Amino acid sequence: MLLHRRIAKDYLKHQDRPTFLEIVYKSKVTPTQRDILYHDILDRMDHQDIGDIVGLTENSVNHEVGKAYDLIYHYISNTLF
């Protein structure tokens, strides 16, 4: 995983639920990316299982979660760091 994506993921993991939801909303991720992040971070599901729920392949989930972490990193780096 790219460093900036790991930073975004680690940052989200250490937030309480309301802050997590606020960051995801303000980062302007798509609804699909939001669903993937919920399952990835909050439910700690693997990407194959997430794909089964949201109707995507595991590779597509990997791609979408990466794009979501890009948006989140951009948001947190511009507002928090």
Coordinates of C-alpha atoms in Angstrom, one line a residue:
M1 CA 0.0 0.0 0.0
L2 CA 1.2 3.5 -0.8
L3 CA 2.4 5.5 2.2
H4 CA -0.2 8.2 1.9
R5 CA -3.0 5.6 1.7
R6 CA -1.6 3.8 4.8
I7 CA -1.6 7.2 6.6
A8 CA -5.2 7.8 5.7
K9 CA -6.3 4.2 6.7
D10 CA -4.4 4.4 10.0
Y11 CA -5.9 7.8 10.7
L12 CA -9.4 6.6 10.1
K13 CA -8.8 3.5 12.3
H14 CA -8.0 5.6 15.3
Q15 CA -11.1 7.8 15.1
D16 CA -14.4 7.4 17.0
R17 CA -17.4 6.5 14.9
P18 CA -18.8 10.1 14.6
T19 CA -15.4 11.5 13.5
F20 CA -14.9 8.6 11.1
L21 CA -18.3 9.4 9.5
E22 CA -17.5 13.1 9.3
I23 CA -14.2 12.6 7.6
V24 CA -15.6 10.1 5.1
Y25 CA -18.4 12.6 4.3
K26 CA -16.2 15.6 4.0
S27 CA -13.7 13.8 1.9
K28 CA -16.3 13.4 -0.8
V29 CA -15.9 9.7 -1.4
T30 CA -18.5 8.1 -3.6
P31 CA -21.4 6.1 -2.0
T32 CA -19.8 2.9 -3.1
Q33 CA -16.4 3.9 -1.7
R34 CA -18.1 4.9 1.6
D35 CA -19.8 1.5 1.9
I36 CA -16.4 -0.2 1.2
L37 CA -14.7 1.9 3.8
Y38 CA -17.4 1.1 6.4
H39 CA -16.9 -2.6 5.9
D40 CA -13.1 -2.3 5.6
I41 CA -12.5 -0.2 8.7
L42 CA -15.6 -0.6 10.9
D43 CA -16.5 -4.2 10.2
R44 CA -12.9 -5.4 9.4
M45 CA -14.0 -7.5 6.5
D46 CA -11.7 -8.7 3.8
H47 CA -12.1 -7.3 0.3
Q48 CA -13.5 -10.5 -1.2
D49 CA -16.4 -10.4 1.3
I50 CA -16.9 -6.7 0.8
G51 CA -17.1 -7.3 -3.0
D52 CA -19.8 -9.9 -2.5
I53 CA -21.8 -7.4 -0.5
V54 CA -21.4 -4.4 -2.8
G55 CA -21.5 -6.3 -6.1
L56 CA -17.8 -5.8 -7.2
T57 CA -14.9 -8.0 -7.7
E58 CA -12.1 -8.1 -5.2
N59 CA -9.9 -6.2 -7.6
S60 CA -12.5 -3.5 -8.0
V61 CA -12.9 -3.2 -4.3
N62 CA -9.1 -2.8 -4.0
H63 CA -9.2 -0.1 -6.6
E64 CA -12.1 1.8 -5.1
V65 CA -10.7 1.7 -1.6
G66 CA -7.4 3.1 -2.9
K67 CA -9.2 6.0 -4.5
A68 CA -11.1 6.6 -1.3
Y69 CA -7.9 6.7 0.7
D70 CA -6.5 9.1 -1.8
L71 CA -9.5 11.5 -1.2
I72 CA -9.3 11.0 2.6
Y73 CA -5.5 11.7 2.6
H74 CA -6.1 14.8 0.6
Y75 CA -8.8 16.0 2.9
I76 CA -6.9 15.4 6.2
S77 CA -3.6 16.7 4.8
N78 CA -5.3 20.0 3.8
T79 CA -7.3 20.4 7.0
L80 CA -5.6 18.7 9.8
F81 CA -1.8 18.5 9.2

